[in-house]
Structures are given as C-alpha cells and as structure tokens.
Coordinates of C-alpha atoms in Angstrom, one line a residue:
Chain A
S1 CA 0.0 0.0 0.0
S2 CA 1.3 3.5 -0.8
A3 CA 0.7 5.3 2.5
I4 CA 1.3 9.0 2.3
E5 CA 3.5 9.9 5.2
T6 CA 5.1 13.2 6.1
S7 CA 8.1 13.5 8.3
A8 CA 8.8 16.5 10.5
M9 CA 11.3 18.1 8.2
S10 CA 11.9 21.8 7.9
I11 CA 10.6 23.4 4.7
T12 CA 14.1 24.1 3.5
E13 CA 15.0 20.4 3.8
Y14 CA 12.0 19.3 1.7
N15 CA 14.0 19.0 -1.6
G16 CA 17.6 19.0 -0.4
G17 CA 20.7 20.1 -2.1
G18 CA 24.1 21.8 -1.7
I19 CA 25.6 24.8 -3.4
L20 CA 29.1 26.1 -3.1
A21 CA 31.1 29.0 -4.7
M22 CA 34.8 29.7 -4.4
A23 CA 37.1 32.4 -5.5
G24 CA 40.5 32.0 -7.1
K25 CA 42.9 34.3 -8.9
N26 CA 40.9 36.2 -11.5
C27 CA 38.4 33.3 -11.6
V28 CA 35.5 32.0 -9.6
A29 CA 33.8 28.7 -9.5
I30 CA 30.3 27.7 -8.6
A31 CA 29.1 24.1 -8.0
S32 CA 26.0 22.3 -7.0
D33 CA 24.8 18.7 -6.6
R34 CA 22.3 17.2 -9.0
R35 CA 19.6 15.7 -6.8
Y36 CA 16.0 16.6 -6.9
G37 CA 14.0 14.9 -4.2
V38 CA 10.8 15.0 -2.3
Q39 CA 11.7 14.4 1.3
F40 CA 13.5 11.0 1.2
Q41 CA 12.4 10.0 -2.3
T42 CA 14.7 11.0 -5.1
M43 CA 12.8 12.2 -8.1
A44 CA 15.5 13.2 -10.6
T45 CA 19.3 13.1 -10.7
D46 CA 19.9 15.8 -13.3
K47 CA 18.4 18.8 -11.7
N48 CA 20.1 22.1 -12.5
K49 CA 20.4 24.5 -9.6
L50 CA 22.9 26.9 -11.2
Y51 CA 21.6 29.5 -13.5
K52 CA 23.6 31.7 -15.9
M53 CA 22.7 35.4 -15.6
H54 CA 25.3 36.5 -18.1
D55 CA 28.8 35.4 -19.3
K56 CA 30.4 36.5 -16.0
L57 CA 27.7 36.0 -13.5
Y58 CA 26.1 32.8 -12.2
I59 CA 23.6 32.3 -9.4
G60 CA 22.9 29.1 -7.6
L61 CA 19.7 28.7 -5.6
A62 CA 19.3 26.2 -2.7
G63 CA 16.2 25.4 -0.7
L64 CA 12.6 24.7 -1.7
A65 CA 12.6 23.8 -5.4
T66 CA 9.4 25.6 -6.3
D67 CA 10.7 28.8 -4.8
Q68 CA 14.0 28.3 -6.6
A69 CA 12.2 28.1 -9.9
T70 CA 9.9 31.1 -9.2
F71 CA 12.7 33.2 -7.9
H72 CA 14.8 32.4 -10.9
E73 CA 12.0 33.5 -13.2
K74 CA 11.7 36.8 -11.4
L75 CA 15.5 37.4 -11.7
K76 CA 15.5 36.5 -15.4
F77 CA 12.7 39.0 -15.9
R78 CA 14.4 41.8 -13.9
L79 CA 17.7 41.1 -15.6
A80 CA 16.1 41.3 -19.1
M81 CA 14.5 44.6 -18.2
Y82 CA 17.8 45.9 -16.8
S83 CA 19.8 45.0 -19.9
L84 CA 17.1 46.6 -22.2
R85 CA 17.2 49.8 -20.3
E86 CA 20.9 50.0 -19.5
E87 CA 22.1 48.4 -22.7
R88 CA 24.8 46.5 -20.8
D89 CA 25.3 43.5 -18.5
I90 CA 24.6 44.0 -14.8
K91 CA 27.5 44.3 -12.5
P92 CA 27.8 41.4 -10.0
A93 CA 27.6 43.8 -7.0
S94 CA 24.5 45.4 -8.3
F95 CA 22.9 42.0 -9.0
G96 CA 23.7 41.0 -5.4
K97 CA 21.8 44.0 -4.1
L98 CA 19.0 43.2 -6.4
V99 CA 18.7 39.7 -5.1
S100 CA 18.7 41.0 -1.5
T101 CA 16.0 43.5 -2.2
L102 CA 13.8 41.0 -4.0
L103 CA 14.0 38.6 -1.1
Y104 CA 13.3 41.3 1.5
E105 CA 10.2 42.4 -0.4
R106 CA 8.7 39.1 0.8
R107 CA 10.0 39.5 4.4
F108 CA 6.8 38.2 6.0
G109 CA 6.0 35.5 3.5
P110 CA 9.4 34.6 2.1
Y111 CA 10.8 32.6 -0.7
F112 CA 12.4 29.6 1.0
C113 CA 15.5 29.8 -1.2
E114 CA 19.1 30.7 -0.3
P115 CA 21.0 32.3 -3.2
V116 CA 24.7 32.0 -3.9
I117 CA 26.2 34.3 -6.5
A118 CA 29.6 34.0 -8.2
G119 CA 30.8 36.5 -10.8
L120 CA 33.7 38.5 -12.1
D121 CA 33.5 42.3 -12.0
S122 CA 34.7 44.6 -14.8
A123 CA 38.3 44.3 -13.5
N124 CA 38.0 40.5 -13.6
E125 CA 38.2 40.4 -9.8
P126 CA 36.1 37.7 -8.2
Y127 CA 32.8 38.5 -6.6
L128 CA 31.0 36.2 -4.2
F129 CA 27.7 36.7 -2.4
A130 CA 25.4 34.5 -0.3
S131 CA 22.3 35.4 1.7
D132 CA 19.7 33.9 3.9
F133 CA 16.2 33.5 2.6
I134 CA 15.2 37.1 3.6
G135 CA 18.1 38.8 1.9
A136 CA 20.7 39.4 4.6
P137 CA 23.9 39.6 2.5
L138 CA 27.2 37.9 3.2
I139 CA 30.2 39.0 1.1
P140 CA 33.2 37.1 2.3
D141 CA 36.6 38.6 2.8
M142 CA 38.6 37.1 -0.2
D143 CA 41.9 37.0 1.7
S144 CA 40.8 34.8 4.5
N145 CA 37.7 32.9 3.4
G146 CA 36.9 33.2 -0.3
F147 CA 34.0 30.7 -0.3
V148 CA 30.3 30.7 0.3
V149 CA 27.9 27.7 0.8
A150 CA 24.2 27.1 1.0
G151 CA 21.8 24.2 1.3
T152 CA 21.2 21.1 3.5
S153 CA 24.8 20.2 3.3
S154 CA 26.1 23.6 4.3
E155 CA 27.9 22.5 7.5
Q156 CA 29.7 19.7 5.6
L157 CA 30.7 22.1 2.8
F158 CA 31.9 24.7 5.4
G159 CA 34.1 22.1 7.0
M160 CA 35.6 21.1 3.7
C161 CA 36.2 24.6 2.4
E162 CA 37.6 25.8 5.7
S163 CA 40.3 23.2 5.4
M164 CA 40.9 23.0 1.7
W165 CA 40.6 26.6 0.4
R166 CA 43.6 28.9 0.0
P167 CA 43.9 32.2 -1.7
G168 CA 45.3 32.6 -5.2
L169 CA 44.1 29.3 -6.9
D170 CA 44.3 29.2 -10.7
P171 CA 41.3 27.8 -12.7
E172 CA 42.5 24.2 -12.7
E173 CA 43.4 24.1 -9.0
L174 CA 40.1 25.9 -8.2
F175 CA 38.2 23.3 -10.2
E176 CA 39.9 20.4 -8.3
T177 CA 39.4 22.1 -4.9
I178 CA 35.7 22.9 -5.4
S179 CA 35.0 19.5 -6.8
Q180 CA 36.6 17.7 -3.8
C181 CA 34.7 19.9 -1.4
L182 CA 31.4 19.4 -3.1
L183 CA 31.7 15.6 -3.5
A184 CA 33.0 15.0 0.1
G185 CA 30.4 17.4 1.5
S186 CA 27.4 16.0 -0.3
D187 CA 28.4 12.3 0.3
R188 CA 27.6 12.8 4.0
D189 CA 24.2 14.3 3.4
C190 CA 21.4 12.0 2.3
L191 CA 19.4 14.8 0.8
A192 CA 22.2 16.0 -1.6
G193 CA 24.3 14.2 -4.0
W194 CA 24.0 12.2 -7.3
G195 CA 27.0 13.9 -8.7
G196 CA 27.7 17.5 -9.3
T197 CA 27.9 20.4 -11.8
V198 CA 30.7 22.8 -11.7
H199 CA 31.1 26.1 -13.7
V200 CA 34.5 27.8 -13.6
I201 CA 34.2 31.4 -14.7
C202 CA 37.4 32.8 -16.2
P203 CA 37.7 36.3 -17.9
D204 CA 37.5 34.8 -21.4
K205 CA 35.5 31.6 -21.0
V206 CA 33.4 29.4 -18.7
I207 CA 34.4 25.8 -18.2
T208 CA 31.5 23.6 -17.3
R209 CA 32.0 20.0 -16.0
T210 CA 29.9 17.3 -14.6
L211 CA 31.2 15.3 -11.7
R212 CA 30.4 11.7 -10.9
G213 CA 30.5 10.9 -7.2
R214 CA 28.6 8.4 -5.0
M215 CA 25.4 8.0 -6.9
D216 CA 23.1 7.8 -3.9
Chain B
L1 CA -6.9 34.0 36.4
D2 CA -7.9 31.6 33.7
G3 CA -6.3 33.6 30.9
R4 CA -9.6 34.5 29.3
M5 CA -10.9 38.0 29.4
F6 CA -14.5 38.9 29.1
F7 CA -15.6 42.4 28.5
G8 CA -18.8 41.4 30.2
S9 CA -17.1 40.5 33.5
E10 CA -16.2 44.2 34.0
M11 CA -19.8 45.1 33.7
L12 CA -21.0 42.2 36.0
G13 CA -19.0 43.2 39.0
A14 CA -21.0 42.4 42.1
A15 CA -23.9 41.2 40.1
Q16 CA -22.3 37.8 39.4
T17 CA -24.6 35.8 41.4
F18 CA -26.6 32.8 40.4
G19 CA -29.8 33.5 38.6
A20 CA -29.2 37.2 38.6
G21 CA -30.4 39.3 35.6
A22 CA -33.4 38.9 33.4
G23 CA -33.4 36.1 30.8
M24 CA -30.7 34.1 32.6
S25 CA -31.3 30.4 32.9
A26 CA -31.4 29.2 36.5
G27 CA -28.3 27.6 37.9
M28 CA -24.6 28.2 37.0
P29 CA -23.7 31.3 35.0
H30 CA -22.5 30.3 31.5
P31 CA -19.1 31.7 30.6
S32 CA -20.1 32.6 27.1
M33 CA -23.0 34.7 28.4
D34 CA -22.8 37.9 30.4
G35 CA -25.0 38.3 33.4
Y36 CA -27.7 39.8 31.3
G37 CA -28.4 36.9 29.0
R38 CA -26.4 38.3 26.1
P39 CA -23.4 36.6 24.4
A40 CA -20.3 38.0 26.1
A41 CA -17.9 40.0 23.8
R42 CA -14.7 38.0 23.2
L43 CA -11.3 38.8 21.9
P44 CA -10.2 36.9 18.9
T45 CA -8.2 33.7 19.6
S46 CA -5.0 35.2 18.2
Q47 CA -5.0 37.9 20.9
V48 CA -5.8 35.7 23.9
E49 CA -3.1 34.0 25.8
Q50 CA -3.2 30.3 25.0
P51 CA -2.2 27.6 27.5
K52 CA 1.3 26.4 26.8
E53 CA 2.8 23.3 28.2
Q54 CA 6.1 23.9 30.0
R55 CA 8.3 21.0 30.5
W56 CA 11.6 20.4 32.2
S57 CA 14.0 18.4 30.1
P58 CA 16.5 16.1 31.7
Y59 CA 18.9 16.5 28.8
A60 CA 21.2 19.4 27.9
N61 CA 23.7 19.6 25.1
N62 CA 27.0 20.9 26.3
G63 CA 28.6 20.9 22.9
G64 CA 32.0 19.9 21.8
T65 CA 33.7 17.6 19.3
C66 CA 35.4 14.3 19.7
L67 CA 37.6 12.5 17.2
A68 CA 39.5 9.2 17.0
L69 CA 41.8 8.1 14.2
A70 CA 43.5 4.7 14.0
G71 CA 46.8 3.9 12.3
D72 CA 48.6 0.6 11.8
D73 CA 50.3 0.8 15.2
F74 CA 48.9 3.8 16.9
C75 CA 45.6 5.5 17.8
I76 CA 45.0 9.1 18.4
I77 CA 41.9 10.3 20.4
A78 CA 41.3 14.1 20.5
A79 CA 38.5 16.2 21.9
D80 CA 38.1 19.9 22.5
S81 CA 37.8 21.1 26.1
R82 CA 35.0 23.6 25.9
L83 CA 31.8 23.2 28.1
S84 CA 28.9 25.3 26.8
Q85 CA 25.3 25.9 27.7
G86 CA 23.3 27.8 25.2
Y87 CA 25.4 30.7 24.1
S88 CA 27.5 30.7 27.3
I89 CA 30.8 29.0 28.1
L90 CA 30.7 27.3 31.4
S91 CA 34.3 26.1 31.3
R92 CA 37.3 26.2 28.9
T93 CA 39.2 23.3 30.5
T94 CA 36.8 20.4 30.9
S95 CA 38.0 17.1 29.6
K96 CA 35.8 14.9 27.5
I97 CA 38.3 12.0 27.4
A98 CA 38.8 9.3 29.9
Q99 CA 41.7 6.8 29.9
L100 CA 40.1 3.5 30.5
T101 CA 43.0 1.1 30.2
S102 CA 46.6 1.5 29.2
K103 CA 45.6 0.8 25.6
C104 CA 42.2 2.4 25.3
C105 CA 40.6 5.8 25.7
I106 CA 37.0 7.0 25.4
A107 CA 35.8 10.4 24.3
S108 CA 32.2 11.5 24.7
S109 CA 30.3 14.6 23.6
G110 CA 26.7 15.6 24.3
C111 CA 25.4 15.9 27.9
N112 CA 28.3 16.5 30.3
A113 CA 26.4 14.9 33.3
D114 CA 25.8 11.7 31.3
Q115 CA 29.3 11.7 30.1
T116 CA 30.8 11.9 33.6
T117 CA 28.6 9.2 34.9
L118 CA 29.2 6.9 32.0
H119 CA 32.9 7.3 32.2
K120 CA 32.7 6.5 36.0
L121 CA 30.6 3.5 35.3
L122 CA 32.9 2.1 32.7
K123 CA 36.0 2.5 34.9
F124 CA 34.2 0.7 37.6
K125 CA 33.2 -2.2 35.3
L126 CA 36.8 -2.4 34.0
Q127 CA 38.2 -2.5 37.5
M128 CA 35.8 -5.4 38.3
Y129 CA 37.0 -7.2 35.2
Q130 CA 40.6 -6.7 36.2
H131 CA 40.0 -8.1 39.6
Q132 CA 38.1 -11.1 38.3
H133 CA 40.3 -12.0 35.3
G134 CA 43.7 -10.7 36.4
K135 CA 44.2 -8.7 33.2
E136 CA 42.9 -5.6 31.4
L137 CA 40.0 -5.9 29.1
A138 CA 41.1 -5.6 25.5
T139 CA 39.8 -2.7 23.4
P140 CA 37.3 -4.6 21.2
G141 CA 35.9 -6.0 24.5
I142 CA 35.6 -2.5 25.8
G143 CA 33.8 -1.6 22.6
Q144 CA 31.2 -4.4 23.1
M145 CA 30.8 -3.5 26.8
L146 CA 30.1 0.1 26.1
A147 CA 27.4 -1.0 23.6
T148 CA 25.6 -3.2 26.1
T149 CA 25.9 -0.5 28.8
L150 CA 24.3 2.1 26.5
Y151 CA 21.6 -0.3 25.4
G152 CA 20.8 -1.1 29.0
R153 CA 19.5 2.5 29.2
R154 CA 17.5 2.2 25.9
F155 CA 14.4 3.8 27.4
F156 CA 16.2 6.7 29.2
P157 CA 19.4 7.0 27.2
Y158 CA 22.7 8.4 28.1
Y159 CA 22.8 11.6 26.0
T160 CA 26.4 10.9 24.9
F161 CA 27.9 10.5 21.5
N162 CA 30.9 8.3 22.1
V163 CA 34.0 7.4 20.3
V164 CA 36.4 4.7 21.7
G165 CA 39.9 4.4 20.4
G166 CA 42.8 2.2 21.3
L167 CA 45.1 -0.7 20.3
D168 CA 43.6 -4.1 20.0
S169 CA 45.5 -7.3 21.1
D170 CA 47.5 -7.4 17.9
G171 CA 48.7 -3.8 18.5
T172 CA 46.7 -2.4 15.5
G173 CA 44.8 0.8 16.0
C174 CA 41.0 0.5 16.3
V175 CA 38.2 3.0 16.6
F176 CA 34.6 2.3 17.6
S177 CA 31.8 4.8 17.0
Y178 CA 28.5 4.8 18.8
D179 CA 25.1 6.4 18.7
A180 CA 23.3 7.3 21.9
V181 CA 21.8 3.9 22.5
G182 CA 24.7 1.6 21.6
C183 CA 24.7 0.9 17.9
F184 CA 28.4 0.6 17.1
E185 CA 30.8 -0.1 14.4
R186 CA 34.6 -0.6 14.2
L187 CA 36.1 2.0 11.9
K188 CA 39.4 3.6 10.9
Y189 CA 38.3 7.0 12.0
S190 CA 35.3 8.6 13.6
V191 CA 34.1 12.0 14.8
S192 CA 31.1 13.0 16.9
G193 CA 29.6 16.1 18.5
T194 CA 28.7 19.6 17.2
G195 CA 31.6 19.7 14.8
Q196 CA 30.9 16.3 13.3
A197 CA 29.3 17.6 10.1
L198 CA 32.2 19.9 9.6
I199 CA 35.0 17.4 10.1
E200 CA 33.6 14.1 8.8
P201 CA 33.7 14.9 5.0
F202 CA 37.3 16.1 5.4
L203 CA 38.3 12.8 7.0
D204 CA 36.5 10.9 4.2
N205 CA 38.7 12.8 1.7
M206 CA 42.0 12.9 3.5
V207 CA 42.1 9.6 5.5
A208 CA 39.9 7.3 3.3
Y209 CA 40.8 9.1 0.1
K210 CA 37.2 8.9 -1.1
N211 CA 36.5 10.6 -4.5
T212 CA 40.3 10.8 -5.2
D213 CA 42.6 8.5 -7.0
M214 CA 45.6 9.8 -5.1
K215 CA 46.0 7.2 -2.4
P216 CA 49.6 7.4 -1.5
T217 CA 51.8 4.3 -1.2
I218 CA 53.1 5.2 2.2
D219 CA 50.7 5.6 5.1
R220 CA 50.8 8.7 7.3
T221 CA 53.1 8.4 10.4
C222 CA 51.9 9.2 13.9
E223 CA 53.4 12.6 13.8
E224 CA 51.8 13.5 10.5
T225 CA 48.5 12.3 11.7
L226 CA 48.9 14.5 14.8
E227 CA 49.5 17.6 12.6
L228 CA 46.4 16.7 10.6
I229 CA 44.3 16.5 13.7
K230 CA 45.5 19.9 15.0
D231 CA 44.6 21.4 11.6
I232 CA 41.2 19.7 11.7
F233 CA 40.3 21.1 15.1
A234 CA 41.5 24.6 14.1
S235 CA 39.2 24.5 11.1
A236 CA 36.2 23.2 13.1
G237 CA 36.8 25.9 15.8
E238 CA 36.5 28.5 13.1
R239 CA 33.0 27.6 12.1
D240 CA 31.4 25.8 15.1
I241 CA 30.7 28.0 18.1
Y242 CA 30.8 25.1 20.5
T243 CA 34.3 24.0 19.6
G244 CA 37.3 25.9 20.8
D245 CA 39.6 26.8 23.7
F246 CA 41.9 23.7 23.8
V247 CA 42.2 20.3 22.3
D248 CA 43.1 17.4 24.5
I249 CA 45.0 14.8 22.5
H250 CA 45.9 11.3 23.7
I251 CA 48.3 9.3 21.5
I252 CA 48.3 5.6 22.2
T253 CA 51.1 3.5 21.0
K254 CA 52.7 0.2 22.2
D255 CA 55.0 2.3 24.4
G256 CA 52.0 3.8 26.3
T257 CA 49.8 6.9 26.2
R258 CA 51.2 10.4 25.5
Y259 CA 49.1 13.5 26.3
E260 CA 49.3 16.8 24.4
Q261 CA 47.2 19.9 24.7
F262 CA 46.9 22.2 21.7
P263 CA 45.4 25.7 22.0
L264 CA 42.5 26.8 19.8
K265 CA 40.8 30.2 19.4
K266 CA 39.0 31.3 22.5
D267 CA 36.1 33.0 20.7

C-alpha cells in the first residue's frame, strides 16, 4: 500500500541540495549537486540549480525547489529589463543588491531559497555573495575565506572549504578544490548528491564540467 | 486568572450571582453569556493567551567535538575542552576524554552529566573485570561492553555520542563509533559532536581518500596524523561556536599513552 507519510522536516529540507562557490585568482567557480528529491524519495538526478545570468555571472539557488524556480524566473525578468534599459550587462555587485531587495520584499511570506552568486566584475576580480532567505547579505573577505555555501549540506561544505581553500588558486586548481569539497560534503548528506555540476568562470570563457560521485 | 478575558465581566461586577439578571437560565452562569443573558464579547483567539505546556528536560547539550583516528600501530583520540550551555561558556578546560586502560581511551560529547557518569561506570566495570580476570579488558571487548551499557539504558538513554579508540590485542589501532543507544561499528576514524558535520567529510577525503585516485603508497606516520588532527580542530573551531579553547590529544602506541594539549581560538 502506498501510504502518504510526512516527516517533521523543515521546509528548507524538503527538496535538499548543496551549493558552493569559491574564488581564485581572476576566476570564480560555482558548483551544485544534481539531486531533486521530495523528502526522502529521489525524483530526478539531473536537476540544474545553477543559472547563468550573463557570461560572467552565475547564481545558484538552494532550498525549496518551487521557490528556486519562481525566484529564478523573477530574476530573469528583472535582468532582461535591466539590460534593455541600461544596454549592458549588470555588475555582480548590483545584482547581489537586487537579489537582497527582491527577497526582503517578501519579508513576512518569504521565498524559501538561499542564493549563492559567483561572478567576475569589470576588472575581472572575483565577486562572491550569499544570503539567507530574507536577503541578509554575506560578502566574504577574499583574503581569509573566499567561499560561500548554502543548502542542506552547508555544514559539511563549510568544514571542507575551511580546510581546503587557500587564496590565489588558478582555474584548474580551483576546479579540483571545489570538486573535492562538493563531493565530500554531499556524500555525507542524504538529501544531496547524485554527482555535481561545476562552472569555472574565467575572464574569457566558462568551463562547465559534470562530476560523478557516489550515486546515492 | 484563567487567561480568558471577558468584557462582560467588568460590567458584571458584584452582580455575578446565580440566577441574577433577566433572561438568565437558572443555575450556574455560563461563561459565554454575560450576566444579562447576552453573548459575552470576546477577543479573537490570536489575541488571547493560550495555555502552553512547560516541561523540564533532563537533557542538555553541552557541545564539543570528539575524534579518534587509527593507524597501523597507533591510535589518536582528541576532543576539545569547551563546556557550553546555550550561548555561554561554562568552562574552557573540561576534559571529554577518559583513559580506560593503558591501551584504550573513550571520548564523549553531548550531555556532560551523562558523560561523567558513563565514564565513571565504565571505569568501575573495568576494575571489576581486572579483579576477576587478572588482566585488562582488550579494546574490542571494551567496545562491546560500552554498547551493552548504552543499550541497558535504551528507554532513558545516556545523551552521549561516544568514540572509543585504542590498540587491539595485535597492536593495531582500532576505533569504535556509537550512537546514543549503543549501535556501534569498528572504523578507521570517527568524529562525533557539534563539529561532526564539519569534520567528517574532510576525514573521508584525507584519510579514506574517497573521490580521489591519489591514495599514497606510504601511510601517514603518527606525527603527520597528529598535525592533521590539529589542523582539523583549528578549522572546526572557526565555524562551530561550541568548539574551541583547547584540544586534549591522547596518542596511544605500544609504548603507552602520550598526552598533548593544543590551544585553539577562545572566541
């Protein structure tokens, strides 16, 4: 018999997932797992949680999947309006403020998603941003901790990044570091995993790779 | 005070007697009627104080992180020394580790009261074993004994997350990891406590070489493992508020147990 049971899980743990972004020397990388689940049942293993805003700006959204989708649509719309009016791509710092504002507009009925932004500004300096689900910004100090995390495996990812990150990584080293952190972190979280997607954003190109880890 | 307010009661005053007022039914006054036979005005439920059950809990989580790592001929058990309650620090120098035999240590995080009692009980049981059998209980035996001790309290558990580390009778390092009611497993490394989620994936990557194809041909020596553990606790202390102050480290080898204390950030 297929009994419908609910478990006492928080709304941000309903779908699960882990997002991670890291800064290197004139490059940033953003990575996420690929699981889409409903509580403990895995529904899909190729879910995309990283969205390209423009060539040098990516956003990852962790949390409730329906809010991820809706919030992404809102951002896509706002970005399209911005580029039509301004006739240029939005700066990462401005985009970070936009995300904060949009989330705080819903202060008393929030979107249950936690954004992570990775981009390169006009001088090709890395920009990282994370926030809680009501828009409180976190822009890390690039010299001491150039990484941000979000999702159900955030503690695991924090532990990995704290030990493995160091400043001044080049794109290949950055890719290796962020991949190891993502795989090891999501392996210990039952709501995140089924591989990973990594985008490494360099001034001239974006390298996208799919990781294969423990497929559970 | 029954927590419910009636506008009507202010008007009733001294007139709250049985059968007073026209149109009242004889007998007890009904709480939803005022004394004049009209429905009493009420506040909406959202503005009325609701009864709330208050309950004392026998458990407290005093925080902290414990770790054990086994090598071929050594075992290192480490735990931070911070005792917390809520957002306060009760002590910076409280040990979570007890030396049970010359070849075995136990580290426990969770409720400090249960940890102290459990360690005392284990030491007592080990002393009885020593008297009855004329020798120390070997580490795998201690592992089993702890599991049965914890399960003996299945319906009012010891709120402790234990890690046992030592050398078995062959001199090989062994680590046992437990949940609160005694489910246990022998492993090469284990971590428990508030910093568990932060440290465990790092150990997976650096000790078990998961998701890498870089397993070195030479194993880490005892000294290299010690340096790794100090780094691990420094990282955990950065992100976990309950981990910090000092790390107590016991290194068990065939020559005995060595103790080291490593300072961490005090914030």
